[in-house]
Short mmCIF file of C-alpha atoms and ligand atoms in Angstrom, two decimals:
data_model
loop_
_atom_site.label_atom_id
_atom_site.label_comp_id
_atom_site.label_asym_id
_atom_site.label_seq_id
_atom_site.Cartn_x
_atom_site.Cartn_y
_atom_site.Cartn_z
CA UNK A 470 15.22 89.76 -3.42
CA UNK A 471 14.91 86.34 -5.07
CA UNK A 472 15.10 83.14 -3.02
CA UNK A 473 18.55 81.99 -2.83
CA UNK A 474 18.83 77.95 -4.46
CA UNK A 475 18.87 75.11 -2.20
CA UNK A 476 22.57 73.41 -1.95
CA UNK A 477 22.77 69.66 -3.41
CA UNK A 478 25.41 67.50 -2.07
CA UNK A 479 25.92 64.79 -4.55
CA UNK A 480 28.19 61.34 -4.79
CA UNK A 481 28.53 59.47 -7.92
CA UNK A 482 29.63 55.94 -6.41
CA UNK A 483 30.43 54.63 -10.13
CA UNK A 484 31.18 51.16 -9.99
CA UNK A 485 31.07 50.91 -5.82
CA UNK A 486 29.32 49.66 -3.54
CA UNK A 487 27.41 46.50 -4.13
CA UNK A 488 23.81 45.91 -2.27
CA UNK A 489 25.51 44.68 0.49
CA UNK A 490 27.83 47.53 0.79
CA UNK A 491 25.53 50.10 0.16
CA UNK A 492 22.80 48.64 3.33
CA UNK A 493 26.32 48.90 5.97
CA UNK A 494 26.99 52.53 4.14
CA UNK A 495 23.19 54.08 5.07
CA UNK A 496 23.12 52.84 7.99
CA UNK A 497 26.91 54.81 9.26
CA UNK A 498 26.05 57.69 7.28
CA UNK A 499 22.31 58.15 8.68
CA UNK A 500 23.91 57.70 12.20
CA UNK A 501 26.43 60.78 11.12
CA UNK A 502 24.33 62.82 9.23
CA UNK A 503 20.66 63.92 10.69
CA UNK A 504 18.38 65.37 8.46
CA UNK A 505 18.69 68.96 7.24
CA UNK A 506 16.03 71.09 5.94
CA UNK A 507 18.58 73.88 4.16
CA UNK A 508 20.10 71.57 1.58
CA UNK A 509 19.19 68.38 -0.59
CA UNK A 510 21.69 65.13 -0.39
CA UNK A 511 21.14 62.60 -3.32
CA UNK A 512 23.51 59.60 -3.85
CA UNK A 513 24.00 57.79 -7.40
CA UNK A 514 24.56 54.09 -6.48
CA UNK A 515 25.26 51.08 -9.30
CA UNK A 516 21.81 50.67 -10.74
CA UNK A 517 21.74 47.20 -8.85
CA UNK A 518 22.51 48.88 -5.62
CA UNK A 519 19.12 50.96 -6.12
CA UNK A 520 16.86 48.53 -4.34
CA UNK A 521 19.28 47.99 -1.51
CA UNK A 522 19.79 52.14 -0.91
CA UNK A 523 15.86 52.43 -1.17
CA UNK A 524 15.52 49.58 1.45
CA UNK A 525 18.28 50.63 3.46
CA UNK A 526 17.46 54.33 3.78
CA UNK A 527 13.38 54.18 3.81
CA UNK A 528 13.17 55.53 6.98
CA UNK A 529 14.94 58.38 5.89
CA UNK A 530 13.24 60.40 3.50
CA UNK A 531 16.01 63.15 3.63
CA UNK A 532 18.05 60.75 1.77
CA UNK A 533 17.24 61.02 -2.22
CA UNK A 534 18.86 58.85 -5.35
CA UNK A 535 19.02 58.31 -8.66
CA UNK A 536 20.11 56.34 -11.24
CA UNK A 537 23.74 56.94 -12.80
CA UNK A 538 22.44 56.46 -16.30
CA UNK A 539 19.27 55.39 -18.57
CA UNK A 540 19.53 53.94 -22.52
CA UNK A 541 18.41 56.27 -25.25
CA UNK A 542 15.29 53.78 -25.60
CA UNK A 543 12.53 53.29 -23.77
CA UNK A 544 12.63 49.41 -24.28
CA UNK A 545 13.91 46.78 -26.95
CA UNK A 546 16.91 44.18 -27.49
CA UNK A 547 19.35 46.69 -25.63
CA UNK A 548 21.22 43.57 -23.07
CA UNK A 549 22.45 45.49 -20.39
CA UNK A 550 20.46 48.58 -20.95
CA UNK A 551 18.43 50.28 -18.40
CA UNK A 552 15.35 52.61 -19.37
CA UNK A 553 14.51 55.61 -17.78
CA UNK A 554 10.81 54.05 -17.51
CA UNK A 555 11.99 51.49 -14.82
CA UNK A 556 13.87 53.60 -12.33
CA UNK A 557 10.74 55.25 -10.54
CA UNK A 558 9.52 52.03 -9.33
CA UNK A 559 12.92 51.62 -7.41
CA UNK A 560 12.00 54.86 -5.44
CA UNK A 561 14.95 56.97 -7.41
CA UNK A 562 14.20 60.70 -8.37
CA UNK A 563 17.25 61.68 -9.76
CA UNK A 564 19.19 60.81 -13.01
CA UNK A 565 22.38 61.55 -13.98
CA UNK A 566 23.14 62.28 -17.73
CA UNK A 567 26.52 62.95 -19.67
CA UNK A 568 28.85 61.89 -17.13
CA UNK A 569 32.24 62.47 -18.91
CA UNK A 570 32.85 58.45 -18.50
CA UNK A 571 29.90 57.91 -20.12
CA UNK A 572 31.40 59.53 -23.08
CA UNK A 573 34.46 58.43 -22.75
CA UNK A 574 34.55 54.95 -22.24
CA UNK A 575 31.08 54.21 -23.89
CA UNK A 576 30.83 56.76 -26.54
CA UNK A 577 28.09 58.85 -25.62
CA UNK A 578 27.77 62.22 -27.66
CA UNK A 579 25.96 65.45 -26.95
CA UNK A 580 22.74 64.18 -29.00
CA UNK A 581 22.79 60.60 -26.82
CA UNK A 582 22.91 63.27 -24.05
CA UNK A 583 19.64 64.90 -25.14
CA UNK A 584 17.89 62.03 -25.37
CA UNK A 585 18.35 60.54 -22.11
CA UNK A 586 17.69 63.88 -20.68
CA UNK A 587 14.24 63.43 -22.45
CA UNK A 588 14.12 59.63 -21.19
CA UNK A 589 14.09 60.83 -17.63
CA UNK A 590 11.89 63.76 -17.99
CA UNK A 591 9.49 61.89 -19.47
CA UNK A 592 9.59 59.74 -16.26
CA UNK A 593 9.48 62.71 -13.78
CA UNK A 594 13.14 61.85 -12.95
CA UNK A 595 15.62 65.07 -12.05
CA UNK A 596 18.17 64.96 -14.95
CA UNK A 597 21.68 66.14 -13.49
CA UNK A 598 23.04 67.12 -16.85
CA UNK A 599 27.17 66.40 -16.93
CA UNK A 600 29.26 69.01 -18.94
CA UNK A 601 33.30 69.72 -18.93
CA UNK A 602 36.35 70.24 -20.93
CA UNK A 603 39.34 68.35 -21.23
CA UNK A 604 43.07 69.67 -20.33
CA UNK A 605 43.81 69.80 -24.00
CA UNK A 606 40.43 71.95 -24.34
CA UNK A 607 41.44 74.19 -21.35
CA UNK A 608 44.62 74.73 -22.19
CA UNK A 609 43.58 75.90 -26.04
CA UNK A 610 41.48 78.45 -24.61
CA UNK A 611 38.41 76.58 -25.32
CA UNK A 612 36.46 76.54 -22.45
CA UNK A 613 33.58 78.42 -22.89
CA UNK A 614 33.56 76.85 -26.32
CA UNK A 615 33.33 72.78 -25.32
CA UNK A 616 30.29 74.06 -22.14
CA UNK A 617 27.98 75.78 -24.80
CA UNK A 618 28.63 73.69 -27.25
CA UNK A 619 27.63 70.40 -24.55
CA UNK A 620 24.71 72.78 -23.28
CA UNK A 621 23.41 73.76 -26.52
CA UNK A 622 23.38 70.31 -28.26
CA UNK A 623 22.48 68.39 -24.97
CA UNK A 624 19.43 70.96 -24.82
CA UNK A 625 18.28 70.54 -27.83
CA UNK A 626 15.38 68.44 -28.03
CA UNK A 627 13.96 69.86 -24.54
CA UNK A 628 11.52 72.02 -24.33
CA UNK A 629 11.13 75.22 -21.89
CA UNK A 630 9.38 73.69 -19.48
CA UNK A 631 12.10 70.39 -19.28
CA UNK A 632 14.55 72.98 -19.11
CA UNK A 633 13.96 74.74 -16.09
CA UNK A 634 13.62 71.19 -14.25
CA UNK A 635 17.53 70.00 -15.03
CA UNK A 636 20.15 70.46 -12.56
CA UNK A 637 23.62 71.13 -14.16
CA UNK A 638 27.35 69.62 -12.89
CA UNK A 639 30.07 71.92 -14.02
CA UNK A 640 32.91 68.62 -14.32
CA UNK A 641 36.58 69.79 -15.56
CA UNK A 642 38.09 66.54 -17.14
CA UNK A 643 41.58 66.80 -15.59
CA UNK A 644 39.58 67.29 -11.91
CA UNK A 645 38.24 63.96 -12.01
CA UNK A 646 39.38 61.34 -9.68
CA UNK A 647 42.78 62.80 -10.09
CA UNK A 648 43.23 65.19 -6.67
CA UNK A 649 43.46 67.92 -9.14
CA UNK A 650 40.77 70.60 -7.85
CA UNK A 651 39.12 73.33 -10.00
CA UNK A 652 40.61 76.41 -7.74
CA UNK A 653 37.20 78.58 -6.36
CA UNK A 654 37.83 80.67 -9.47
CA UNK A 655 37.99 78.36 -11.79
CA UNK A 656 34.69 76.93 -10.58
CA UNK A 657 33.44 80.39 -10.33
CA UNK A 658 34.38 81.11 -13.79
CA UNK A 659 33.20 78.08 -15.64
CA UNK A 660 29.62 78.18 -13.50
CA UNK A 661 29.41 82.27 -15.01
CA UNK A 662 29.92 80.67 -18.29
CA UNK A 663 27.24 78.25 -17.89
CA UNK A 664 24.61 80.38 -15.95
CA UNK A 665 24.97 82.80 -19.00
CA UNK A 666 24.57 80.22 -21.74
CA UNK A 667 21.51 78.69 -20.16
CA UNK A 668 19.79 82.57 -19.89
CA UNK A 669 21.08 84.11 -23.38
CA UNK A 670 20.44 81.01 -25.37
CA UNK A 671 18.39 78.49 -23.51
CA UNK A 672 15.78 80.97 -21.88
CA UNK A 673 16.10 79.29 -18.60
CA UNK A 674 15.89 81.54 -15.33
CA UNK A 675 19.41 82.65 -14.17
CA UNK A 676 18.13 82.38 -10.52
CA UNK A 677 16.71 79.25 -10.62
CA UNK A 678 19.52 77.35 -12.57
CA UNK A 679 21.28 74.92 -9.74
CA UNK A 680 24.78 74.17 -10.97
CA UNK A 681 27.07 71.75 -8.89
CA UNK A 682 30.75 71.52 -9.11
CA UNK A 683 32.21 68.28 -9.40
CA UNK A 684 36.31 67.00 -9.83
CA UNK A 685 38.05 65.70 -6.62
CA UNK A 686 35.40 67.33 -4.01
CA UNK A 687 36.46 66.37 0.01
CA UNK A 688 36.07 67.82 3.12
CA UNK A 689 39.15 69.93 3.05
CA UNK A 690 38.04 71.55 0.33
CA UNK A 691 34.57 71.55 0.63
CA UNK A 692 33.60 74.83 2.12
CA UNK A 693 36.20 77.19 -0.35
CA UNK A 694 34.01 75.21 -3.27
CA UNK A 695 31.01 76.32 -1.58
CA UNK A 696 31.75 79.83 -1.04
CA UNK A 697 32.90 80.10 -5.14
CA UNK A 698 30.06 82.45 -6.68
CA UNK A 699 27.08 80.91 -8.65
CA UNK A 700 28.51 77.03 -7.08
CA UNK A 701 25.12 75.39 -5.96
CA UNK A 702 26.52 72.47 -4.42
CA UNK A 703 28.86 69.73 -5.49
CA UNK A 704 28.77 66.33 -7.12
CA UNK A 705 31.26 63.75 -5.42
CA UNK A 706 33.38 60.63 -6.34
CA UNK A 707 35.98 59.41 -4.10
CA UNK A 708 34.97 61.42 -1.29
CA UNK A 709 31.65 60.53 -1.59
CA UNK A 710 32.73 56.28 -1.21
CA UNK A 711 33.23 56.41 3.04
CA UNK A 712 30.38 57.56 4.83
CA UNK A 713 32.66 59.58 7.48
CA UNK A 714 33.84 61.52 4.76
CA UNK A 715 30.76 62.48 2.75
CA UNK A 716 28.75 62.96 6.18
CA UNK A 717 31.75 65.65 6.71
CA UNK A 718 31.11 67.03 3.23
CA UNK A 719 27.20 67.33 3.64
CA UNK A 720 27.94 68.73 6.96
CA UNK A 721 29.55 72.07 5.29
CA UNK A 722 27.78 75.31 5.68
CA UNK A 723 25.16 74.07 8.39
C1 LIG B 49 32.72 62.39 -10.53
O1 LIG B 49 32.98 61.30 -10.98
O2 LIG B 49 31.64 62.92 -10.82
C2 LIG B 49 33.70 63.04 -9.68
C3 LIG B 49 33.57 64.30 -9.45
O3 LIG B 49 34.71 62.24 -9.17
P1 LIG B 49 35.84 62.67 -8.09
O4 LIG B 49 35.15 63.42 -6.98
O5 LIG B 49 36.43 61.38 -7.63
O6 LIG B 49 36.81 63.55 -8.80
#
């Protein structure tokens, strides 16, 4: 029987949390949530929170981050732009990539998509690569249409090898910060859709593909999320902001 995947409990803070919050938000969750070998818990602070969470939670090694986006570039006259080749001295392992406010509100397309993913591989970074459809999308009947078409273009320019290392965040539009959940099989259904584009066109390894649900995650919910087939864990706004409640929603299943 094959191993079964290791859960990851994400939060995407956005725009929260400065340095100073983040130091007074490690130290209450740490003091809520002890270690725990069965499942991985990464946070994505502001980039200029990442020295502050890496300070903050260096005595707890349980604790992983990343780095909520990277430019296309490696370097140049890009003012504001972060590249993927700076984040590994902060201590972050992780990157998000394709976050749909990233390509919303700044533009990003499928092929900008590809080539951070290839920014933060080349760094030895974890991409967590972002996919979902929209209401409008849904409600056409084109869901399976808008998550291989973000896979497939996203996945381009990776090779076999940078493919097996990518996480994956199943992300409904509509479920985003509005209290609007993805039902278990909806999740269930969209993560089946995914799992099989990644083995019939990608050539990735169906059992080794972690895909997290993400769209207005808490702890009420938490554990009917969990128990949706082929859901790997869960990527986490709102919730994810007060340190009781994501130290109740990296509690679930233990
Ligand atoms: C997100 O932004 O990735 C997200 C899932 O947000 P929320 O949990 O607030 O819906």
């Amino acid at each position: 029987m094959s191993e079964p995947r290791t859960p990851v409990f994400a939060a995407n803070w956005k725009m929260s949390h400065g340095p100073a919050e983040t130091g007074a938000f490690v130290e209450r969750f740490a003091a809520r949530h002890g270690p725990r070998g069965d499942a991985t818990v990464v946070v994505f602070p502001p980039a200029i929170s990442l020295a502050a969470f890496a300070a903050a939670a260096s005595g707890r090694p349980d604790l992983e981050f990343g780095v909520q986006d990277v430019h296309t570039e490696v370097e140049g006259a890009h003012t504001s732009g972060i590249s993927a080749a700076m984040v590994p001295a902060t201590g972050a392992t992780w990157g998000l990539a394709g976050h749909s406010e990233r390509r919303r509100e700044f533009g990003d397309t499928d092929v900008d998509v590809g080539r951070k993913l290839v920014r933060l591989l080349e760094v030895g970074l974890r991409p967590v690569l972002c996919v979902g459809e929209t209401l409008d999308e849904r409600e056409a009947g084109r869901l399976a249409t808008v998550l291989e078409t973000q896979i497939r273009d996203a996945l381009r320019p990776l090779g076999r090898e940078g493919r097996a290392r990518l996480a994956y965040a199943y992300e409904p539009v509509w479920a985003i910060g509005t209290g609007r959940t993805a039902s278990p099989a909806d999740a269930a259904e969209a993560h089946a859709i995914i799992r099989e584009q990644l083995v019939r066109a990608e050539g990735c390894d169906a059992e080794r593909a972690v895909i997290l649900y993400g769209g207005s995650v808490k702890p009420a919910n938490i554990d009917a999320l969990l128990a949706a087939p082929g859901v790997d864990g869960v990527l986490v706004g709102g919730a994810s902001l007060d340190p009781d409640s994501w130290a109740a929603i990296c509690a679930a299943g233990r």
